[in-house]
Coordinates of N, CA, C and O in Angstrom, one line a residue:
X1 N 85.7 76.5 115.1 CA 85.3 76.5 116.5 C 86.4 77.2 117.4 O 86.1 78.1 118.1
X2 N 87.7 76.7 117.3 CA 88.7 77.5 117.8 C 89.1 79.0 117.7 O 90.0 79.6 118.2
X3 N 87.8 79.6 116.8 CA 87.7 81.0 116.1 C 87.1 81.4 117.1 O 87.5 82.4 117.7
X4 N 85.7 80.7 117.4 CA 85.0 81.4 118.5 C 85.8 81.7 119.9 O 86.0 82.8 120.4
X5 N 86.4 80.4 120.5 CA 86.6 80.0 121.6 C 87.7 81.5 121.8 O 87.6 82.3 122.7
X6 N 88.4 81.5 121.0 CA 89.5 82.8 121.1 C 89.1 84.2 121.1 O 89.8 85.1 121.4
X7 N 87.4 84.1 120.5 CA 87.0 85.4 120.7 C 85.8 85.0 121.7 O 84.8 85.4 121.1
X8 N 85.6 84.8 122.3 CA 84.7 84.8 123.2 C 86.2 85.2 124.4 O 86.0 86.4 124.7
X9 N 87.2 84.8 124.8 CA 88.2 84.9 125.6 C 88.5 86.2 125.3 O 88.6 86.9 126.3
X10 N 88.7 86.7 124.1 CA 89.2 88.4 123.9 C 87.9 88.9 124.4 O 87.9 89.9 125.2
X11 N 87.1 88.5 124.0 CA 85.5 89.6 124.9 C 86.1 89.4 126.4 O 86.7 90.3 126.9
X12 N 86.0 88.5 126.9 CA 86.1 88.6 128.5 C 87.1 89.3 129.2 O 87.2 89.9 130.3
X13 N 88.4 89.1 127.8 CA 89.7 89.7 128.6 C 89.9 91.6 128.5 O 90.6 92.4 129.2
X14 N 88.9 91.6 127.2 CA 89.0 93.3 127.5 C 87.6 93.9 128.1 O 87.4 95.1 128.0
X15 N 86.7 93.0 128.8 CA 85.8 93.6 130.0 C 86.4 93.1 131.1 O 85.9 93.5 132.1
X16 N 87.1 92.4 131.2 CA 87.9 92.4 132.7 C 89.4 93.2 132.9 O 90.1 93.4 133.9
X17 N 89.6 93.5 131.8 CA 90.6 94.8 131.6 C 90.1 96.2 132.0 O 90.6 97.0 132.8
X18 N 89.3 96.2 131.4 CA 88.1 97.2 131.6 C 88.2 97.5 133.5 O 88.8 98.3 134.1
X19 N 87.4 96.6 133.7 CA 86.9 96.6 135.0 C 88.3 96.5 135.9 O 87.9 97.0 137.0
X20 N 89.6 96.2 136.1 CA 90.8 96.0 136.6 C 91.5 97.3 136.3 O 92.4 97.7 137.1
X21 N 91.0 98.4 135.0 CA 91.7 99.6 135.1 C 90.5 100.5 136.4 O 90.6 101.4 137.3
X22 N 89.5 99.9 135.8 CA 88.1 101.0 136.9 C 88.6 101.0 138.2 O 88.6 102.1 138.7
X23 N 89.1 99.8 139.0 CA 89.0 99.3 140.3 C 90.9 99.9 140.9 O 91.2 100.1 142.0
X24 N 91.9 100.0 139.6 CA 92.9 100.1 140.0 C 93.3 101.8 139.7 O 94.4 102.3 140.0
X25 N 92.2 102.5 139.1 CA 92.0 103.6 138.9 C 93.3 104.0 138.1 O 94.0 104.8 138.5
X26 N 93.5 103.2 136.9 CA 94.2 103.7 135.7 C 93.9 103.9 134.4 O 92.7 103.8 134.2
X27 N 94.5 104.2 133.5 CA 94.0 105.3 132.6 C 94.4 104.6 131.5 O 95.6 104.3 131.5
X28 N 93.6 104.0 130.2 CA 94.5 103.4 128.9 C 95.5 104.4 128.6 O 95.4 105.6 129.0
X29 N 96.5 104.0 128.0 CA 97.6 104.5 127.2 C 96.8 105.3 126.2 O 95.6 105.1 126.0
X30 N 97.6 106.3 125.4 CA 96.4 106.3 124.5 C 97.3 105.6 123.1 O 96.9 105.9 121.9
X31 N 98.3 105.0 123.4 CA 99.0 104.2 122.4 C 99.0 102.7 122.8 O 99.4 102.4 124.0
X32 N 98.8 101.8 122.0 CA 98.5 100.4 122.5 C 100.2 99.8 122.3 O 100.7 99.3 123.4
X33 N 100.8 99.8 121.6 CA 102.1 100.0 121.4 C 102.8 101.1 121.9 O 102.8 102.3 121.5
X34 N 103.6 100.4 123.1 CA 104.7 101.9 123.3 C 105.9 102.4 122.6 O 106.3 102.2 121.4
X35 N 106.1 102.8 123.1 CA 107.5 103.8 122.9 C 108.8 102.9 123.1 O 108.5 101.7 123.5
X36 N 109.9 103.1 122.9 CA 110.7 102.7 123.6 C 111.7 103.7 124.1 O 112.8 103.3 124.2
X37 N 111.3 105.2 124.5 CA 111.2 105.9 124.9 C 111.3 105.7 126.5 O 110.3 105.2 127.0
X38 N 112.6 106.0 127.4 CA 112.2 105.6 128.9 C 111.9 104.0 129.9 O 111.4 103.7 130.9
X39 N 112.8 103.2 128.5 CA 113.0 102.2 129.0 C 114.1 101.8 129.3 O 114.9 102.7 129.4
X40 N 114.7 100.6 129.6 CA 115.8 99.9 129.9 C 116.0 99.2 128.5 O 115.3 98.3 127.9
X41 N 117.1 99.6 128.1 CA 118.0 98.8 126.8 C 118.2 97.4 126.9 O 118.3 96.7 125.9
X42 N 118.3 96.9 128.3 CA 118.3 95.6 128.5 C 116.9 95.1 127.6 O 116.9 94.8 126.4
X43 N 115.9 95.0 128.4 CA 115.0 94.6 127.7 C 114.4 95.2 127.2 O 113.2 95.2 127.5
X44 N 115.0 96.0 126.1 CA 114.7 96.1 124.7 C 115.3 95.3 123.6 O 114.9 95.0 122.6
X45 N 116.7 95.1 124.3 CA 117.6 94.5 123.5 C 117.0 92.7 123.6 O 117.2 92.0 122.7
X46 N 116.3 92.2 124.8 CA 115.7 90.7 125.2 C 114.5 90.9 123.9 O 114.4 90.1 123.0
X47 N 113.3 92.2 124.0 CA 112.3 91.9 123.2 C 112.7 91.6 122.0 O 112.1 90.8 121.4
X48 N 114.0 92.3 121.0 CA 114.3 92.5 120.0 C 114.8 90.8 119.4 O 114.7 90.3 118.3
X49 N 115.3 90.5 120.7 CA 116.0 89.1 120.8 C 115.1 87.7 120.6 O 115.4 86.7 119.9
X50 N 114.1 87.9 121.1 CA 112.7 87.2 121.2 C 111.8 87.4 119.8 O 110.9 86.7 119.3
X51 N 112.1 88.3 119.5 CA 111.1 88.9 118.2 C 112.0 88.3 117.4 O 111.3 87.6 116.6
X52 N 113.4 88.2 117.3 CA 114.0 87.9 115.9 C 114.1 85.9 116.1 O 114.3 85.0 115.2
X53 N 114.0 85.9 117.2 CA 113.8 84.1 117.0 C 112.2 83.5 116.8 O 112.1 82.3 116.4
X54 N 111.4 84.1 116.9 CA 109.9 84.2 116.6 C 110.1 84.2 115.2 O 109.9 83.1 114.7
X55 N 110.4 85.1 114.4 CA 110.5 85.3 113.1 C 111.8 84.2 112.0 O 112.1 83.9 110.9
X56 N 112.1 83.8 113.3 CA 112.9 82.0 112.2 C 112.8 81.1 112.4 O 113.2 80.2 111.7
X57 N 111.7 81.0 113.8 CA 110.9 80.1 114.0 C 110.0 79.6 113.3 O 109.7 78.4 113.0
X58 N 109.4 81.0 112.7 CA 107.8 81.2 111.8 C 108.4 80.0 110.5 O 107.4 79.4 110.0
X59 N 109.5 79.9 110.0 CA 110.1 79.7 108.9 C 110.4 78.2 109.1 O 110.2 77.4 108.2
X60 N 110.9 77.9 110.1 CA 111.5 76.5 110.4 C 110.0 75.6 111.2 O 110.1 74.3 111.1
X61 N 109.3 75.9 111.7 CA 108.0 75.1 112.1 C 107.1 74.5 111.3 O 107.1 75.2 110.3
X62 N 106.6 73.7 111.3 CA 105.3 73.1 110.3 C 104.4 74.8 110.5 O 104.4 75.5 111.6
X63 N 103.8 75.1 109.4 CA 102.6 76.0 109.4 C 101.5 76.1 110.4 O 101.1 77.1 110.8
X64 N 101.1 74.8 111.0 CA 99.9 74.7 111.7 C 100.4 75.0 113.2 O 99.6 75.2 114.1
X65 N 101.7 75.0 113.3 CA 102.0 75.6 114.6 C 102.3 76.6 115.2 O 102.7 76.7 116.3
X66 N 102.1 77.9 113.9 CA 102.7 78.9 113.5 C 101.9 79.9 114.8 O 102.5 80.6 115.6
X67 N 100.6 79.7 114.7 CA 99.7 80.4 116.3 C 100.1 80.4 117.1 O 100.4 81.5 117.6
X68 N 100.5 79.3 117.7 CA 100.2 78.5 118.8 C 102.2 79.6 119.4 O 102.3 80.4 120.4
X69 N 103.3 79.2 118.5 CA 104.3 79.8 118.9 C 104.2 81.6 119.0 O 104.8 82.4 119.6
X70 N 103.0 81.8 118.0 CA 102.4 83.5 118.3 C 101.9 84.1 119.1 O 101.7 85.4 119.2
X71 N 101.5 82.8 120.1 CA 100.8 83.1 121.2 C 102.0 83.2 122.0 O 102.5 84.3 122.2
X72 N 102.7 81.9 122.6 CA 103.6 81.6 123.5 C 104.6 83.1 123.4 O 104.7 83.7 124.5
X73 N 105.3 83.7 122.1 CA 105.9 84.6 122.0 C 105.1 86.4 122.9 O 105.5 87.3 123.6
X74 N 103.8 86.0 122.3 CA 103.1 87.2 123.2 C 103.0 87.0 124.2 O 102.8 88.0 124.8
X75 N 103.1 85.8 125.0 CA 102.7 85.5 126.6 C 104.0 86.0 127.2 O 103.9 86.7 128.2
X76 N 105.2 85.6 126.7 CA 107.0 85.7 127.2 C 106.7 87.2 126.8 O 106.5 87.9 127.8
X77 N 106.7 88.1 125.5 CA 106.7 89.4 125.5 C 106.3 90.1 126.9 O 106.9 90.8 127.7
X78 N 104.4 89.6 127.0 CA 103.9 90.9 127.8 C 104.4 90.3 129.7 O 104.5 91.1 130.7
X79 N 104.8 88.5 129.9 CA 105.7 88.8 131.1 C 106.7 89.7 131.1 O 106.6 90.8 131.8
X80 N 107.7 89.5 130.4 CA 108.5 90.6 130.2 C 108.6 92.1 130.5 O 109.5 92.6 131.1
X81 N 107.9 92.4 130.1 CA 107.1 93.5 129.9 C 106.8 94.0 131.4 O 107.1 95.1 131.9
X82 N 106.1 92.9 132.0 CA 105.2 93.3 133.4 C 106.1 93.4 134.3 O 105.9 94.1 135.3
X83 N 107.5 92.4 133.9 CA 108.6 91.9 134.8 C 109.5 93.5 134.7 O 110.3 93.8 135.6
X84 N 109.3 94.3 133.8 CA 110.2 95.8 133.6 C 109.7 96.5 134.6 O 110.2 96.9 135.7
X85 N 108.3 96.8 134.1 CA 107.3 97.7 135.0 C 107.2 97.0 136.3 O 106.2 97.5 136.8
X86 N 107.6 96.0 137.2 CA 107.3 96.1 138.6 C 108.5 96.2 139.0 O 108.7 96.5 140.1
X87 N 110.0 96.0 137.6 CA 110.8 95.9 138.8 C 111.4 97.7 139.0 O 112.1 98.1 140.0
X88 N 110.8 98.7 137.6 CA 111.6 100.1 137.4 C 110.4 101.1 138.0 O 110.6 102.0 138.7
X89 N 109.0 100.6 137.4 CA 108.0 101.6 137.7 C 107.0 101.2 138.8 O 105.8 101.3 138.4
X90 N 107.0 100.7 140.3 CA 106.0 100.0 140.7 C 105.0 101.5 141.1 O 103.8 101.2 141.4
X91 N 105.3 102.6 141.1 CA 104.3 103.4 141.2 C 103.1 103.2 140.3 O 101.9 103.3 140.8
X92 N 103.2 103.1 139.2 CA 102.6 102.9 137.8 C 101.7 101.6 137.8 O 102.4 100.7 137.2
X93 N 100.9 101.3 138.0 CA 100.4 100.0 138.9 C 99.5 98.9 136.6 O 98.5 98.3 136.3
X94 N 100.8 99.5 135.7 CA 100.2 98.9 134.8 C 100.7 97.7 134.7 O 100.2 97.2 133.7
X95 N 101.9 96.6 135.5 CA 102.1 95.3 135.4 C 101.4 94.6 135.4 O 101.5 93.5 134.7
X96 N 100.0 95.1 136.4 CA 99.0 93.9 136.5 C 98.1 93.8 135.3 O 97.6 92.8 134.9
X97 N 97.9 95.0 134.7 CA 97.3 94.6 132.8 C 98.1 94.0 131.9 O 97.6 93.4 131.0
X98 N 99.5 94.0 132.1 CA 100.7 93.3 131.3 C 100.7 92.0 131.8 O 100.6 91.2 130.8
X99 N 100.6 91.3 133.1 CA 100.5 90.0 133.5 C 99.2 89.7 133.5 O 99.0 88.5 133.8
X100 N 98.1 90.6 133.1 CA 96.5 90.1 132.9 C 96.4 90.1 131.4 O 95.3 89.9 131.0
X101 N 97.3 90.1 130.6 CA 97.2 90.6 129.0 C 98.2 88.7 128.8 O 98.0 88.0 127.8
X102 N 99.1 88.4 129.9 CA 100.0 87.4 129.7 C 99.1 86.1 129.8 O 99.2 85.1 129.1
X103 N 98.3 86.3 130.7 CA 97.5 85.3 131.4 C 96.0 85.1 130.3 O 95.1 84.3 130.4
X104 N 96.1 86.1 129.5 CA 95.1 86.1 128.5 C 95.7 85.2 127.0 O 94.9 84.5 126.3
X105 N 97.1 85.3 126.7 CA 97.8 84.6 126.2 C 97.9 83.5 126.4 O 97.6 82.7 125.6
X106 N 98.4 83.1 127.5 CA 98.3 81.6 127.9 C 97.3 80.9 127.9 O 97.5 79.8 127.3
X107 N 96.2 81.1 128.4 CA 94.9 80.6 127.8 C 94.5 80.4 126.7 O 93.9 79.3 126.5
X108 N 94.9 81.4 125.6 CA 95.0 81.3 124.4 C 96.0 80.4 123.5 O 95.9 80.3 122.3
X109 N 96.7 80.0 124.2 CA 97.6 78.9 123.7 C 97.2 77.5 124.3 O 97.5 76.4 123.8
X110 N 96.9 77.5 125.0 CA 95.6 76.4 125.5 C 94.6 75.7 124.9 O 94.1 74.6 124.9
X111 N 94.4 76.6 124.6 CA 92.9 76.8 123.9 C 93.5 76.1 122.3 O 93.0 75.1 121.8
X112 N 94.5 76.8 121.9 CA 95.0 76.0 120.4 C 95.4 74.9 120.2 O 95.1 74.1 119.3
X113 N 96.1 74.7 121.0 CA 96.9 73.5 121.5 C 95.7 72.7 121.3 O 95.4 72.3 120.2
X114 N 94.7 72.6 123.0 CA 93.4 71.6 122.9 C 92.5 71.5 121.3 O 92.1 70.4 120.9
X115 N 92.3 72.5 120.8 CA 91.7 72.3 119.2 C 92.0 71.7 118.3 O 91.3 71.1 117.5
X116 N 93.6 71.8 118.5 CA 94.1 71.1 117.3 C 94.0 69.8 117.2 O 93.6 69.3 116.3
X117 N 94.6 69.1 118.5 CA 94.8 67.6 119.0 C 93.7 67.1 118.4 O 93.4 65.9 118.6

């Protein structure tokens, strides 16, 4: 059931993605993963930082909690993320898909959380 519930949420979150690039008149990437090309080393060096405690995490948690911290990790990533682009690019109006992508995560860890219990 927690299979559906997570994909019924990814349907909604990429037609209201959808509809949030129409209205803010922006363009997908045509790479879903960026570059790290034209960033700040600062946080590149925080994601790298974040990524490598995720991955000893994964090792040191009970298994069944292994989502749930994959979520939380992607929710802190794409803040992050949103927190780069509003504070280096605010011309580039893609924060609000990065904090609409975070806010899609967090629900999603909600969502696991409440299933599991």
């Amino acid at each position: 059931m927690t299979l559906v519930y997570l994909l019924i949420l990814a349907v909604v979150y990429v037609f209201l993605d959808f509809c949030l690039r129409k209205k803010l008149h922006t363009k997908m990437t045509k790479s879903y993963w960026r570059s790290f090309k034209g960033r700040r080393p600062l946080f590149i060096t925080i994601e790298m930082v974040m990524l490598a405690s995720f991955l000893v995490l994964i090792f040191v948690i009970p298994p069944a909690y292994t989502s749930v911290f994959m979520f939380l990790f992607l929710f802190l990533l794409y803040v992050l993320r949103g927190f780069e682009e509003w504070k280096f690019e605010r011309k580039q109006k893609e924060r609000y898909h990065s904090w609409f992508g975070a806010t899609f995560f967090l629900f999603g860890t909600f969502i696991l959380l409440m299933t599991d219990m």
